[in-house]
XYZ file of C-alpha atoms in Angstrom:
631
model
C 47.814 37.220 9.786
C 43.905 38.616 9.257
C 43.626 40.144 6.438
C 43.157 44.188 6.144
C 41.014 44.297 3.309
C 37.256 45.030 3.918
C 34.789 42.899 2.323
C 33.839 45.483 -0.281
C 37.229 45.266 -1.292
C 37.345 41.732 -1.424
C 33.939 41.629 -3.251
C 35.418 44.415 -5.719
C 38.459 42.398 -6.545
C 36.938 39.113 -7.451
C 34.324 41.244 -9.473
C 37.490 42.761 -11.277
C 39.734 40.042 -11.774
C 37.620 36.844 -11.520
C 36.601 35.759 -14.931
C 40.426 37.120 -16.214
C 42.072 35.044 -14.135
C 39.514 32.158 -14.819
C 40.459 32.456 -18.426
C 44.021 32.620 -18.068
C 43.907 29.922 -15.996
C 42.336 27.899 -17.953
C 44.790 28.567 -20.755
C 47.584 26.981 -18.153
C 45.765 24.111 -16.963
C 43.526 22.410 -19.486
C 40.722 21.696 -17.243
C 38.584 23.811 -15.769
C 37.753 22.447 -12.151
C 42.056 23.014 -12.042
C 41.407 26.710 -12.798
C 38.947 27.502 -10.747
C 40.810 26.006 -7.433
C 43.700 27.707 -8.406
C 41.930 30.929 -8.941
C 40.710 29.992 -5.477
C 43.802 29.953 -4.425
C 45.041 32.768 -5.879
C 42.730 34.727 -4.614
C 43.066 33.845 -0.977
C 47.056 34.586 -1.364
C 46.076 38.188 -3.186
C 43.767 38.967 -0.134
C 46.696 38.431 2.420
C 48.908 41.459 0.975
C 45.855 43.656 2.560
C 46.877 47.163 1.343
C 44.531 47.411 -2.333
C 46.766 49.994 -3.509
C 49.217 47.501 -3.557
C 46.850 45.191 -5.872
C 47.345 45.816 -9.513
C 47.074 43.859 -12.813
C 50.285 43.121 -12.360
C 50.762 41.462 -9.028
C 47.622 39.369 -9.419
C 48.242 38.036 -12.566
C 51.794 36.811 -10.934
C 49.997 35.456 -7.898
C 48.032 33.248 -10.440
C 51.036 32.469 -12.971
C 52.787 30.903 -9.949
C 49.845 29.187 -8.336
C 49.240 27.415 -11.625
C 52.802 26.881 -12.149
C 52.623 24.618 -8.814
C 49.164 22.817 -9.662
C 51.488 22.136 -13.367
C 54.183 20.119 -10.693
C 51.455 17.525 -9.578
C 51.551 14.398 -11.213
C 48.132 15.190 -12.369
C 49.428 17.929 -14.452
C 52.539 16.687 -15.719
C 50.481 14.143 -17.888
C 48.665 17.270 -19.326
C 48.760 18.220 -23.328
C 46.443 21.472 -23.503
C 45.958 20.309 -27.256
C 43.984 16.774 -26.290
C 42.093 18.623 -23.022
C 41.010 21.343 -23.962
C 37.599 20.380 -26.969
C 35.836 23.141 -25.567
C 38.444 25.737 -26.424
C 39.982 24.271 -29.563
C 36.344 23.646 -31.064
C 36.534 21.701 -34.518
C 40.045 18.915 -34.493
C 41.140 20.634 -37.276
C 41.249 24.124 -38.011
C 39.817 24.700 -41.731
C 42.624 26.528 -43.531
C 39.608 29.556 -44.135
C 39.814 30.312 -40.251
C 43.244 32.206 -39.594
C 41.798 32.227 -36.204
C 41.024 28.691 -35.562
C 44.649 27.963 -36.106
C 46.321 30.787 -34.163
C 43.710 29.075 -31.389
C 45.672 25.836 -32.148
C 49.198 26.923 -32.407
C 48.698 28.933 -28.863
C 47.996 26.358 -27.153
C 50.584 23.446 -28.572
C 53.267 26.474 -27.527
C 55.646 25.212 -24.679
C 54.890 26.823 -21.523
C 57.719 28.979 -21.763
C 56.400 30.410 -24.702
C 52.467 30.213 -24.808
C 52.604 32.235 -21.207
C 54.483 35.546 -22.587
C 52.240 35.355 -25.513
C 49.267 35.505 -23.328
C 50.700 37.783 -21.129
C 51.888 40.506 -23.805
C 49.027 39.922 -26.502
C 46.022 38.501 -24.607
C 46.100 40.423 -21.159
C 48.141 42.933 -22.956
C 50.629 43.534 -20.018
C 54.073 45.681 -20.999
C 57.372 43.608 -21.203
C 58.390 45.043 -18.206
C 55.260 43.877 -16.412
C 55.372 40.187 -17.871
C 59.006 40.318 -16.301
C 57.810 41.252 -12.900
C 54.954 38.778 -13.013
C 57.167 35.711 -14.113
C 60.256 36.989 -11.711
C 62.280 36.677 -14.891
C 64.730 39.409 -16.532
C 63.127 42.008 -19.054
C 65.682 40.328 -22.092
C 64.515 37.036 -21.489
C 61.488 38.171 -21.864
C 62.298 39.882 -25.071
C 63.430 36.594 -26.471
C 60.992 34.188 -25.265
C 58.284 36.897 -27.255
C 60.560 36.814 -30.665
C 60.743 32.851 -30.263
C 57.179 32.109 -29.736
C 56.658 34.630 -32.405
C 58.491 32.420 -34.672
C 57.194 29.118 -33.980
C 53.174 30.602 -34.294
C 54.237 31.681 -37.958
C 55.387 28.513 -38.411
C 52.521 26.629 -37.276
C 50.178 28.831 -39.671
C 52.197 28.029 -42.649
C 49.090 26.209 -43.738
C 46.787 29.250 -43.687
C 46.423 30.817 -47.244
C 47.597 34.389 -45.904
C 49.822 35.736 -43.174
C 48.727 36.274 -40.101
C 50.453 39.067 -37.755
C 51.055 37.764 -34.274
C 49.001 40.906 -32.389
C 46.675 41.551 -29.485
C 44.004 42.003 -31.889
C 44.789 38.917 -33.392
C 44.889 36.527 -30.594
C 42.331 38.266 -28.587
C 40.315 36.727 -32.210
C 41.672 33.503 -31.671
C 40.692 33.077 -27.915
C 37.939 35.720 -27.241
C 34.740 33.518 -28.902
C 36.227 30.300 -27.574
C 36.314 32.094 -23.789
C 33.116 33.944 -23.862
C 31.323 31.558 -21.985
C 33.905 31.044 -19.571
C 33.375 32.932 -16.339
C 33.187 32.287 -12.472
C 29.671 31.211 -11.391
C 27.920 32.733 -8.835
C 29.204 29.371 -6.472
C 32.722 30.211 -7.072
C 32.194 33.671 -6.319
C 30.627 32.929 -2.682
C 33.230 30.381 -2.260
C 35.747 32.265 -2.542
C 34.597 35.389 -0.331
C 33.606 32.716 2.414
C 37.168 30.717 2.650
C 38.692 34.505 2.810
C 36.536 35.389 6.198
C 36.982 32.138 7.693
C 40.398 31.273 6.523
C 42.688 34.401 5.773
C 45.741 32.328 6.302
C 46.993 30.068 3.977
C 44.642 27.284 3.386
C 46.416 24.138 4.686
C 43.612 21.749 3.399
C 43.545 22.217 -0.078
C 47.900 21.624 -0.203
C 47.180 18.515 1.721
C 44.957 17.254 -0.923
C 47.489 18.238 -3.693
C 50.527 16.826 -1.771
C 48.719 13.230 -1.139
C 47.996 13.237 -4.765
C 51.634 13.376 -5.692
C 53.063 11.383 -3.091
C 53.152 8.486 -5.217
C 54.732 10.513 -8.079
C 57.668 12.072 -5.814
C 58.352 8.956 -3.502
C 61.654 8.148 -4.831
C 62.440 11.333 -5.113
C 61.346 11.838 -0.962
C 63.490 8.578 -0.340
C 66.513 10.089 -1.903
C 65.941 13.551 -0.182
C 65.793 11.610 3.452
C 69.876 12.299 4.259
C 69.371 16.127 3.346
C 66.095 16.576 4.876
C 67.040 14.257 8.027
C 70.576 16.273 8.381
C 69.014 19.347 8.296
C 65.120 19.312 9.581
C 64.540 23.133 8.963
C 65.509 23.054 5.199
C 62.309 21.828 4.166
C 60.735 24.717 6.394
C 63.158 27.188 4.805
C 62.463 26.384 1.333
C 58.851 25.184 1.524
C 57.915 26.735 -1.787
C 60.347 23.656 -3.671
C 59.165 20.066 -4.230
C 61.265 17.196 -2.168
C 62.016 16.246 -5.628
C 64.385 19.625 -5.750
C 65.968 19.552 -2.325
C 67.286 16.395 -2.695
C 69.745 18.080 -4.740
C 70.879 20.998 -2.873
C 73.287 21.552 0.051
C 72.253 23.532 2.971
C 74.266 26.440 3.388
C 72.277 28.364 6.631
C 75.104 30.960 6.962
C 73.884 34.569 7.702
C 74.298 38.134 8.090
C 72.382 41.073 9.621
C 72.238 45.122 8.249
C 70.067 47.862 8.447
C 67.854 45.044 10.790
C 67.545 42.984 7.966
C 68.952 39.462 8.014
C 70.386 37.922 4.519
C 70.761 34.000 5.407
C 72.426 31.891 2.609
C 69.919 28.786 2.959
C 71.574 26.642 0.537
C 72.955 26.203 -3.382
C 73.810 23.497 -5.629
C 76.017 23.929 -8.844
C 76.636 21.807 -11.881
C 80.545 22.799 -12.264
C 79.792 26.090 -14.352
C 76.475 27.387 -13.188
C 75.215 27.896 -9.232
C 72.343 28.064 -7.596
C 71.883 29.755 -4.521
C 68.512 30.433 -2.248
C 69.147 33.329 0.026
C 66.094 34.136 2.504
C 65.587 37.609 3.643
C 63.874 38.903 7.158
C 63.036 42.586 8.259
C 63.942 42.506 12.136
C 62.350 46.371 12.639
C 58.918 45.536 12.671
C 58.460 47.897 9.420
C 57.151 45.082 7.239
C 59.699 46.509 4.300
C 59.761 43.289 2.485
C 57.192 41.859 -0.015
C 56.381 39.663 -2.889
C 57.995 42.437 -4.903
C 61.314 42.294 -3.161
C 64.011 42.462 -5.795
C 67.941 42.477 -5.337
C 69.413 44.410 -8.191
C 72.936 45.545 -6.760
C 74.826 42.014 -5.656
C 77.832 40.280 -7.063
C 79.403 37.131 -5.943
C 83.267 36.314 -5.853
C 84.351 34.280 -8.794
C 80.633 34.228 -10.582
C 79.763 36.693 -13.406
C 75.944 36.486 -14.984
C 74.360 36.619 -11.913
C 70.644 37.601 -11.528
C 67.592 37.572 -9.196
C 65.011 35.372 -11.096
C 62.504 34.374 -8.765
C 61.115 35.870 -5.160
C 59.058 33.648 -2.627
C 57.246 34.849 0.357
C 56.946 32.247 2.862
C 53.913 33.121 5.744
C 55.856 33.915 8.428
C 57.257 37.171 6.193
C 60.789 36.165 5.121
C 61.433 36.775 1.055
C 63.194 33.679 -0.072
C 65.073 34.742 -3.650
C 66.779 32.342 -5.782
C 69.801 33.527 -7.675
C 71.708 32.049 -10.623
C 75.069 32.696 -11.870
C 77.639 31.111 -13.972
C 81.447 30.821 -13.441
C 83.788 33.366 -15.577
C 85.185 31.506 -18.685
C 84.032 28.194 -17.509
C 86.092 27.895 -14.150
C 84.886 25.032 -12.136
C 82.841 26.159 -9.423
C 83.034 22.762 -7.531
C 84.349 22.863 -4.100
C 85.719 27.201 -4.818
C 84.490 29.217 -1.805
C 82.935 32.274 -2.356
C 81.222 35.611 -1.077
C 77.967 37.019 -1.713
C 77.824 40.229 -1.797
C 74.430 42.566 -1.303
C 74.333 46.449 -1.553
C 70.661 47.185 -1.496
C 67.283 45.709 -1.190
C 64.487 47.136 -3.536
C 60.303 46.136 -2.420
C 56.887 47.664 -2.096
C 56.705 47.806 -5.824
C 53.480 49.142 -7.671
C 52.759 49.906 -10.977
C 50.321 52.396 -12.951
C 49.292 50.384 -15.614
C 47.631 52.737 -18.443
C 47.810 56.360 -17.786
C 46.765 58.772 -20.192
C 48.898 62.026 -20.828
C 46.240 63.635 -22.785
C 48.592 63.969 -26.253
C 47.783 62.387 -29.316
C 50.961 62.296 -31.890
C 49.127 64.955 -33.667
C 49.105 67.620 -30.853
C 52.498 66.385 -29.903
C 53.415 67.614 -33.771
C 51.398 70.542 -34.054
C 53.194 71.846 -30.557
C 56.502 70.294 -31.650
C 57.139 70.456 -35.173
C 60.891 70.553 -35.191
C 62.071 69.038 -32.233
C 65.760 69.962 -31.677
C 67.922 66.854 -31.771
C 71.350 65.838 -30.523
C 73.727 62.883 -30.851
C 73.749 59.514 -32.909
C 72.608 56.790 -30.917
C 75.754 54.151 -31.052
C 75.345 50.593 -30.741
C 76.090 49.602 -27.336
C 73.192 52.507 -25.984
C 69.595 50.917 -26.672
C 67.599 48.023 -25.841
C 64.875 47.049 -28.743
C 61.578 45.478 -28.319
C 60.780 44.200 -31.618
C 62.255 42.349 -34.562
C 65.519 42.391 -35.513
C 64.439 42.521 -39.355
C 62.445 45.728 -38.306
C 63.435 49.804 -39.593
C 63.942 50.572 -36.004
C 66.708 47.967 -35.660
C 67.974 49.116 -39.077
C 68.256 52.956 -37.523
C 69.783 52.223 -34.365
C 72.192 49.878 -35.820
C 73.296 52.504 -38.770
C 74.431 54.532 -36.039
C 72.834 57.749 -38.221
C 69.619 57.926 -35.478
C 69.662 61.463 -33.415
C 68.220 61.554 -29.938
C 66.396 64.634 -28.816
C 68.200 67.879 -27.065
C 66.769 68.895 -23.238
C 64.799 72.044 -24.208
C 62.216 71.916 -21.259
C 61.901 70.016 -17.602
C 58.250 68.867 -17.362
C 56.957 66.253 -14.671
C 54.647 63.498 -15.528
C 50.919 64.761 -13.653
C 51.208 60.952 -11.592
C 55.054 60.044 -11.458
C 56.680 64.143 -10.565
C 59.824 61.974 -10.258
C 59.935 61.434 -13.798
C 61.029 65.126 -15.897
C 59.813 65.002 -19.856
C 62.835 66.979 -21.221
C 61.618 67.096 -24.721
C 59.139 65.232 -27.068
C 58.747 65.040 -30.896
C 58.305 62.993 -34.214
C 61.226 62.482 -36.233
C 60.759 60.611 -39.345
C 58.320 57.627 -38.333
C 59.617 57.328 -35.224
C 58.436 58.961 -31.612
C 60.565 60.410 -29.081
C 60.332 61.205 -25.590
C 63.257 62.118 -23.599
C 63.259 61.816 -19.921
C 64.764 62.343 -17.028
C 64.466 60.769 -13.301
C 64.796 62.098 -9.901
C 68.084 61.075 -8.518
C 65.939 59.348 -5.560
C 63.852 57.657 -7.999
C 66.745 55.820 -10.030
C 65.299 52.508 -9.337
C 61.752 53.466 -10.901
C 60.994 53.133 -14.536
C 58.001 54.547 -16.973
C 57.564 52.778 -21.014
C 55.126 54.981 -23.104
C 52.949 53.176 -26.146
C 50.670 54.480 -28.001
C 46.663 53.170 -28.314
C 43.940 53.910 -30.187
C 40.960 55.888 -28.815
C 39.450 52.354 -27.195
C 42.385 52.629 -25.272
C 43.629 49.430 -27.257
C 47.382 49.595 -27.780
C 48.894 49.347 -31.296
C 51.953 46.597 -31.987
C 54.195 48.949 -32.256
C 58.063 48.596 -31.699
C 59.479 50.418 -28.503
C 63.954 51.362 -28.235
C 64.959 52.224 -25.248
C 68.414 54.451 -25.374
C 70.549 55.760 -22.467
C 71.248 59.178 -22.858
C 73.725 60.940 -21.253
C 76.518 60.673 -18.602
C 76.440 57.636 -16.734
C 75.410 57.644 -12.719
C 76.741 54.660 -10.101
C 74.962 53.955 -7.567
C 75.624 51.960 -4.558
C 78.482 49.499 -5.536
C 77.746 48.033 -9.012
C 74.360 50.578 -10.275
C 74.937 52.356 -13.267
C 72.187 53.803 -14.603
C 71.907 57.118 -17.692
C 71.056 60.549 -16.631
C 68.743 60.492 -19.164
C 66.538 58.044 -20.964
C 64.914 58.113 -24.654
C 61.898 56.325 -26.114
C 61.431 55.686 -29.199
C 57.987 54.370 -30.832
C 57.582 53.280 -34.423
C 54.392 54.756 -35.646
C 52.241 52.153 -36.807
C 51.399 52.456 -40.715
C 48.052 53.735 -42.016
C 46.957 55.185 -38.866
C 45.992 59.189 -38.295
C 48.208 60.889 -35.817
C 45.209 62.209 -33.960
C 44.629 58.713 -33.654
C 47.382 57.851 -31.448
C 46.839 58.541 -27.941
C 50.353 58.588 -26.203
C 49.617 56.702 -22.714
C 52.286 55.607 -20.187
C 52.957 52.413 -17.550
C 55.242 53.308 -14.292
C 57.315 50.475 -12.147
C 57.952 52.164 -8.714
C 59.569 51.356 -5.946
C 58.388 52.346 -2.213
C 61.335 51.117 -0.364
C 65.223 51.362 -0.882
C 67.090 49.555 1.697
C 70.754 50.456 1.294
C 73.512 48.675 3.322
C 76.094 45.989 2.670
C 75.395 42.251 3.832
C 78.092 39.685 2.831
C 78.309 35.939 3.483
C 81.225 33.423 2.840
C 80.633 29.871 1.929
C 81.647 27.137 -0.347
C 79.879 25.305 -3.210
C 79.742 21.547 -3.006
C 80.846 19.538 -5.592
C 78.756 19.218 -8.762
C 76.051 16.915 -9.421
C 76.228 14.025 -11.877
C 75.652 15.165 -15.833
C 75.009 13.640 -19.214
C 77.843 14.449 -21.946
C 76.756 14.086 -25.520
C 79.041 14.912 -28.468
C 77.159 16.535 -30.826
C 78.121 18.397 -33.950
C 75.183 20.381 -35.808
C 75.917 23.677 -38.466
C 74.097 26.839 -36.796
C 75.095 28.998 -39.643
C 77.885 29.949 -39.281
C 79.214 28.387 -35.733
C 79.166 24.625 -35.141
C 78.091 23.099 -31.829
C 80.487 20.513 -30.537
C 78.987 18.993 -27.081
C 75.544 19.154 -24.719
C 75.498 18.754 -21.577
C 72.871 18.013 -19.202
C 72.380 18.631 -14.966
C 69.815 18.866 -12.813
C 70.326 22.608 -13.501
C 70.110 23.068 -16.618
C 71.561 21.960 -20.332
C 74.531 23.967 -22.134
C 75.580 23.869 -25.555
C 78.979 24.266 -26.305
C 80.359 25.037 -29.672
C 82.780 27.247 -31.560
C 83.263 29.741 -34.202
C 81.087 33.009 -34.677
C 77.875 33.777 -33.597
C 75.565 36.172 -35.804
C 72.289 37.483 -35.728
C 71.754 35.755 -39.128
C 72.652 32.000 -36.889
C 70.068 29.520 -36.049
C 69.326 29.781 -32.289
C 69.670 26.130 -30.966
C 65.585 25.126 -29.727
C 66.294 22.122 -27.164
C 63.465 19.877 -26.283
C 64.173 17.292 -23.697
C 61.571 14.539 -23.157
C 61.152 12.659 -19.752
C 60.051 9.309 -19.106
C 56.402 9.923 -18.944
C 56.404 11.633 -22.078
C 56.101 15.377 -20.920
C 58.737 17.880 -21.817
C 61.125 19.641 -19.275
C 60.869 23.678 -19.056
C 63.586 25.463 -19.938
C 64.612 29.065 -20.590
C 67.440 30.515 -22.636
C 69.478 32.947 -19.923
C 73.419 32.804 -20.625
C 75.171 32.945 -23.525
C 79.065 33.085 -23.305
C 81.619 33.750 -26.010
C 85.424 33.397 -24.833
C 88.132 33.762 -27.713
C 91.418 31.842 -27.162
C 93.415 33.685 -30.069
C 92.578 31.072 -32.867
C 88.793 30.491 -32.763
C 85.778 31.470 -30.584
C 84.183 29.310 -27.901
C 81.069 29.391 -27.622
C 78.573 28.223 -24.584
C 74.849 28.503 -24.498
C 73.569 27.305 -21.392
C 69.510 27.261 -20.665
C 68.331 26.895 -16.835
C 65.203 24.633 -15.681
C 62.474 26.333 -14.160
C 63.213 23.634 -11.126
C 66.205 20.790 -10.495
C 65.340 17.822 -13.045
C 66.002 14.522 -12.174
C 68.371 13.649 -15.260
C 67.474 9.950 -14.495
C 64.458 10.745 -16.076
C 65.477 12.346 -19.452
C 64.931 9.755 -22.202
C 65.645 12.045 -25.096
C 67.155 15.310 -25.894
C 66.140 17.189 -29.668
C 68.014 20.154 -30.896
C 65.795 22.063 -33.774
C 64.222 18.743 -33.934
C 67.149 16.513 -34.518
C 67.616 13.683 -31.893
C 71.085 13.954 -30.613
C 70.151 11.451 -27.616
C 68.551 8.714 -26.806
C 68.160 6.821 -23.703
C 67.933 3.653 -25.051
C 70.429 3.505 -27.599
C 72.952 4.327 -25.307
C 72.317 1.711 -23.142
C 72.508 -0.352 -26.074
C-alpha cells in the first residue's frame, strides 16, 4: 500500500532517527555495511505505518531491533563475535586498567544478545522499562531481570579496573559516545533511502532475495526436513512468513478459526515440548477500520489446561493480518502432548503511542515547598509493588519491611497531555517520591512512569516501585487492575531538589476491541529432547535434571528458592560455535508435602535444532557434552 507520509516527513524522520539507528545498529551487527542495509530496511518498514503521529522513539527503535534480529539469523551473522569485528569501536585490544571506559566498551559488547540489547536500550538510548518491553515484544519483568543480570555480569567483567564503576546512562553513553562519534549516515545513504521509499513503498522483495540465497546453503537440511509440513500445508509458509524454514519444520498447522466484532482469530499452528506450548494465532480486521497494528497486544486470554501464558511477540505480515505468538506452560507439569484445548480471547488492545519525555513543570523542590506534609495512608504489603532496581537497594528494604505508607487522595488533578490520568496527591517522604494516581475507567489499559532528570533533561539512575493502591477493578474476563496507582522514586544522593525536574512517559492505547473469540484444538505430541542429570548447589536448592527442546531448556530441581540463591546462567553452544538465545520467562515451584519442586524453564527466541547443540554450561560448569556422550 503507498505510503501516506509526505516527503518532508520522510526527509524529517531519517534526519531524526538516522545516525541513532546507525549506531545502534551497529552495536547489533558488527559491521557496518550490515547496519546501514538494515537501517535501510528499517526505514522503508517505518515509512509504511504512514500516520507520523504514530512514529515515536519507541516504535522505530523496535522496527530496527527486529530487522537486525533477522539479518543476526543469516548464516553470515551467526558466525559473528562483536568482540573480533568490531576494531573500530573497541579501539586498543586491551583496555588499560586506567580507562574505566575502555572496559565498560569491552564488556558491552562481549554481553549475550539478550543482555547487551536492554543495556543499550535502557542506558544508551535511555528508553523506560516499559518502552524496552514494547520494543522487544517481551513482558515488563523480563525485562526487569534481563537489566539486573547484565548488570551483574558488566561488574564482573570490570573486576580488573582499580575502582567501581556504576552501570549508568552517563556511564555507558562514556564508554560508546567517542567510539560512535564518527559514525553517521552519509549523505549516499540518506538519498538512498528517500529514493527506494518513492519508488518502492512496499516491502522491498529484492534485498530478502539476496539475504535468503545467502542462507540457503545454511538452512538446506533444515528446508529438506520442513518439505512434509510445508508440502501438506502450502499456505503455512505464507501464514507465518516472518519464521525461518528452519522453525516450521517443527510446528503443526493448526488453521482453525473464529470471527467477533469482524475480527477473525485463526489458530495457525503450535508445537509443544510436553510442558511448554507454542501457539501462532493470526489476527484480521474484516470492517475495513484498519484497527490492527504492529502494536497489537492481547492482554485478556487464557487457554484450557495452560497457566503462564503471555503475548511475547507481534508480526505484521503486508497484507494487514497481526500474527502473535503465545507461550504457556502446563499447570504442575501435566503433559500437554496430545490434551486438546481452548483458547480463549476477551479483548484486543492496538494503535499504541507513547509520549516519551514530558515535562510537568515541578522540580522536587516546588513539589516540597507546595507539599510539605503530604498526608499518608496504609503500609504497602508485600504482594502490592513491582520494583525496578536492586534487590540490595533501601527501596526494596522499605517495601519489604512492610512499615512504607502510601499517600491519602487529597486532590483530583489531570496530567496537561494524558486528562485520563488524575494526580490524587504528590509529596516527599523520607528519600523517597510519591505520586499517587488515578486512571479513567476507559483508560485502564493506558499507563504513565514518572523519573526524574536533571535540567539537560538527562534522567538520573534512580530506582522506580510501582504499588497498587486501592480496591481492585476486573475487567473483561481475567483484567484486574488497582483503582489507584503509586510511584515511588528514590532521590538520587547529593543532588539539589531544585535540581530534579519531575518529567513523565505515557503508553496509550487508541483502540479496545472487546468481544470473546474461542478456538478448540489439540496439541501434537512433543518433539524429541535431551535429558541430562545434573546435580549443582544453588544455595540453598539443588538442581537435579536439564532438559533440552527445540523450545526451550528447563531446569528442574528441589528444595527452596531464595533471593539470596544463585540464579542458574545456561549457555548452550551449537556446532558452529555460536551460542543459542535464550530468555529466563517461567519459574515454577510445586510443593508435594515433603520438599519443594522446583522448575526453571528459559524459552529460545526461535525453535533450535537440538541436533545442533554440542554443549550445554550452567554458571560455567559443563554439564554436557556432545561428544562424550557419544562416547
Amino acid at each position: 500500500m503507498p505510503t501516506t507520509l509526505t516527503d518532508e516527513a520522510m526527509t524529517n524522520l531519517v534526519e531524526r532517527y538516522g545516525n541513532e539507528m546507525l549506531r545502534l545498529a551497529l552495536l547489533y551487527l558488527g559491521s557496518k555495511e550490515q547496519a546501514e542495509d538494515a537501517v535501510q530496511d528499517s526505514f522503508l518498514k517505518i515509512f509504511r505505518a504512514g500516520d507520523p503521529e504514530k512514529i515515536c522513539k519507541t516504535f522505530v527503535m523496535r522496527v530496527l531491533v527486529n530487522t537486525c534480529k533477522d539479518y543476526r539469523k543469516s548464516g553470515w551473522a551467526r558466525s559473528v563475535s562483536l568482540v573480533e569485528e568490531m576494531p573500530e569501536i573497541l579501539g586498543e585490544e586491551d583496555a588499560s586498567p586506567h580507562d574505566p571506559a575502555g572496559y565498560l566498551r569491552q564488556a558491552i559488547l562481549a554481553l549475550p544478545l539478550k543482555y547487551r540489547e536492554v543495556i543499550l536500550l535502557r542506558y544508551y538510548e535511555d528508553m523506560a522499562v516499559g518502552e524496552i518491553a514494547r520494543a522487544l515484544s517481551i513482558p515488563q519483568p523480563t525485562v526487569s531481570i534481563r537489566l539486573k543480570r547484565a548488570c551483574e555480569r558488566l561488574q564482573k567483567g570490570l573486576e580488573g579496573i582499580p575502582r567501581r564503576v556504576k552501570i549508568s546512562s552517563e556511564t555507558v553513553h562514556q564508554a560508546l559516545d567517542d567510539a560512535l562519534s564518527g559514525i553517521s549516515l552519509s549523505e549516499w545513504d540518506r538519498r538512498r533511502i528517500l529514493a527506494h521509499a518513492s519508488a518502492r513503498p512496499a516491502r522491498p522483495r529484492g534485498r530478502a532475495m539476496r539475504r535468503t540465497c545467502a542462507m540457503a546453503v545454511s538452512f538446506a537440511l533444515a528446508m529438506a526436513c520442513a518439505t512434509g509440513v510445508l508440502a501438506a500445508v502450502p499456505g503455512l509458509a505464507e501464514k507465518l512468513s516472518m519464521l525461518s524454514r528452519q522453525t516450521l519444520a517443527y510446528i503443526t498447522p493448526i488453521e482453525k478459526e473464529t470471527t467477533a466484532q469482524e475480527i477473525r482469530m485463526e489458530v495457525i499452528a503450535a508445537m509443544n515440548d510436553g510442558d511448554t506450548a507454542i501457539i501462532y494465532v493470526g489476527l484480521q480486521d474484516l470492517s475495513g477500520q484498519n484497527r490492527l497494528d504492529d502494536t497489537t497486544m492481547l492482554e485478556d486470554f487464557t487457554i484450557d489446561g495452560i497457566a503462564d501464558t503471555m503475548c511475547d511477540n507481534v508480526y505484521r505480515r503486508d497484507d494487514g493480518t497481526v500474527v502473535v505468538r503465545i507461550v504457556g506452560t502446563s499447570r504442575r507439569g501435566e503433559n500437554l502432548s496430545g490434551k486438546k484445548v481452548t483458547l480463549h480471547l476477551y479483548n484486543i488492545l492496538s494503535q499504541c503511542h507513547d509520549q516519551e519525555s514530558v515535562d510537568t513543570g515541578y522540580t522536587v523542590a516546588q513539589i516540597q515547598k507546595e507539599n510539605p506534609n503530604p498526608a499518608l495512608g496504609s503500609c504497602i504489603t508485600a504482594d502490592s509493588y513491582w520494583l525496578n532496581g536492586s534487590l540490595d537497594g533501601p527501596l526494596y528494604q522499605l517495601l519489604e519491611s512492610g512499615k512504607l505508607q502510601t499517600l491519602k487522595a487529597v486532590s483530583s488533578t489531570p496530567l496537561p497531555s494524558a486528562p485520563w490520568l488524575k494526580i490524587l496527591n504528590g509529596g516527599v517522604v523520607g528519600n523517597m517520591l510519591h505520586i499517587l494516581t488515578d486512571p479513567d475507567d476507559d483508560a485502564w489499559y493506558d499507563s504513565a512512569n514518572f523519573f526524574l532528570v536533571d535540567a539537560a533533561g538527562n534522567a538520573y539512575d534512580a530506582e522506580v516501585a510501582n504499588v497498587d493502591v486501592g480496591q481492585k477493578i476486573h475487567r473483561g474476563r481475567n483484567w484486574e487492575y488497582s483503582a489507584q496507582q503509586e510511584q515511588i522514586l528514590e532521590l538520587p544522593d547529593g543532588v539539589e531538589p531544585s535540581e530534579m525536574h519531575l518529567w513523565y512517559s505515557t503508553n496509550e492505547y487508541d483502540a479496545c476491541v472487546e468481544g470473546q473469540w474461542d478456538v478448540t484444538f489439540a496439541l501434537q505430541a512433543a518433539t524429541a529432547s535431551i535429558s541430562v542429570p545434573c546435580t549443582l548447589d544453588m544455595q540453598p536448592w539443588q538442581t537435579t535434571d536439564v532438559e533440552i527442546s527445540p523450545i526451550g531448556i528447563t531446569v528442574n530441581g528441589n528444595g527452596e528458592m531464595t533471593e539470596e540463591s544463585l540464579s542458574p546462567e545456561i549457555g548452550i553452544v551449537l556446532d558452529d560455535g555460536t551460542m543459542a538465545e535464550n530468555y529466563c520467562n517461567a519459574v515454577t515451584v510445586m510443593d508435594d508435602g515433603e520438599q519443594s519442586n522446583i522448575q526453571m524453564t528459559n524459552f529460545f527466541d526461535e525453535p533450535l535444532d537440538t541436533s545442533r547443540v554440542v554443549q550445554v554450561t550452567i554458571n560455567g560448569k559443563v554439564i554436557w557434552q556432545k561428544d562424550a556422550q557419544a562416547a
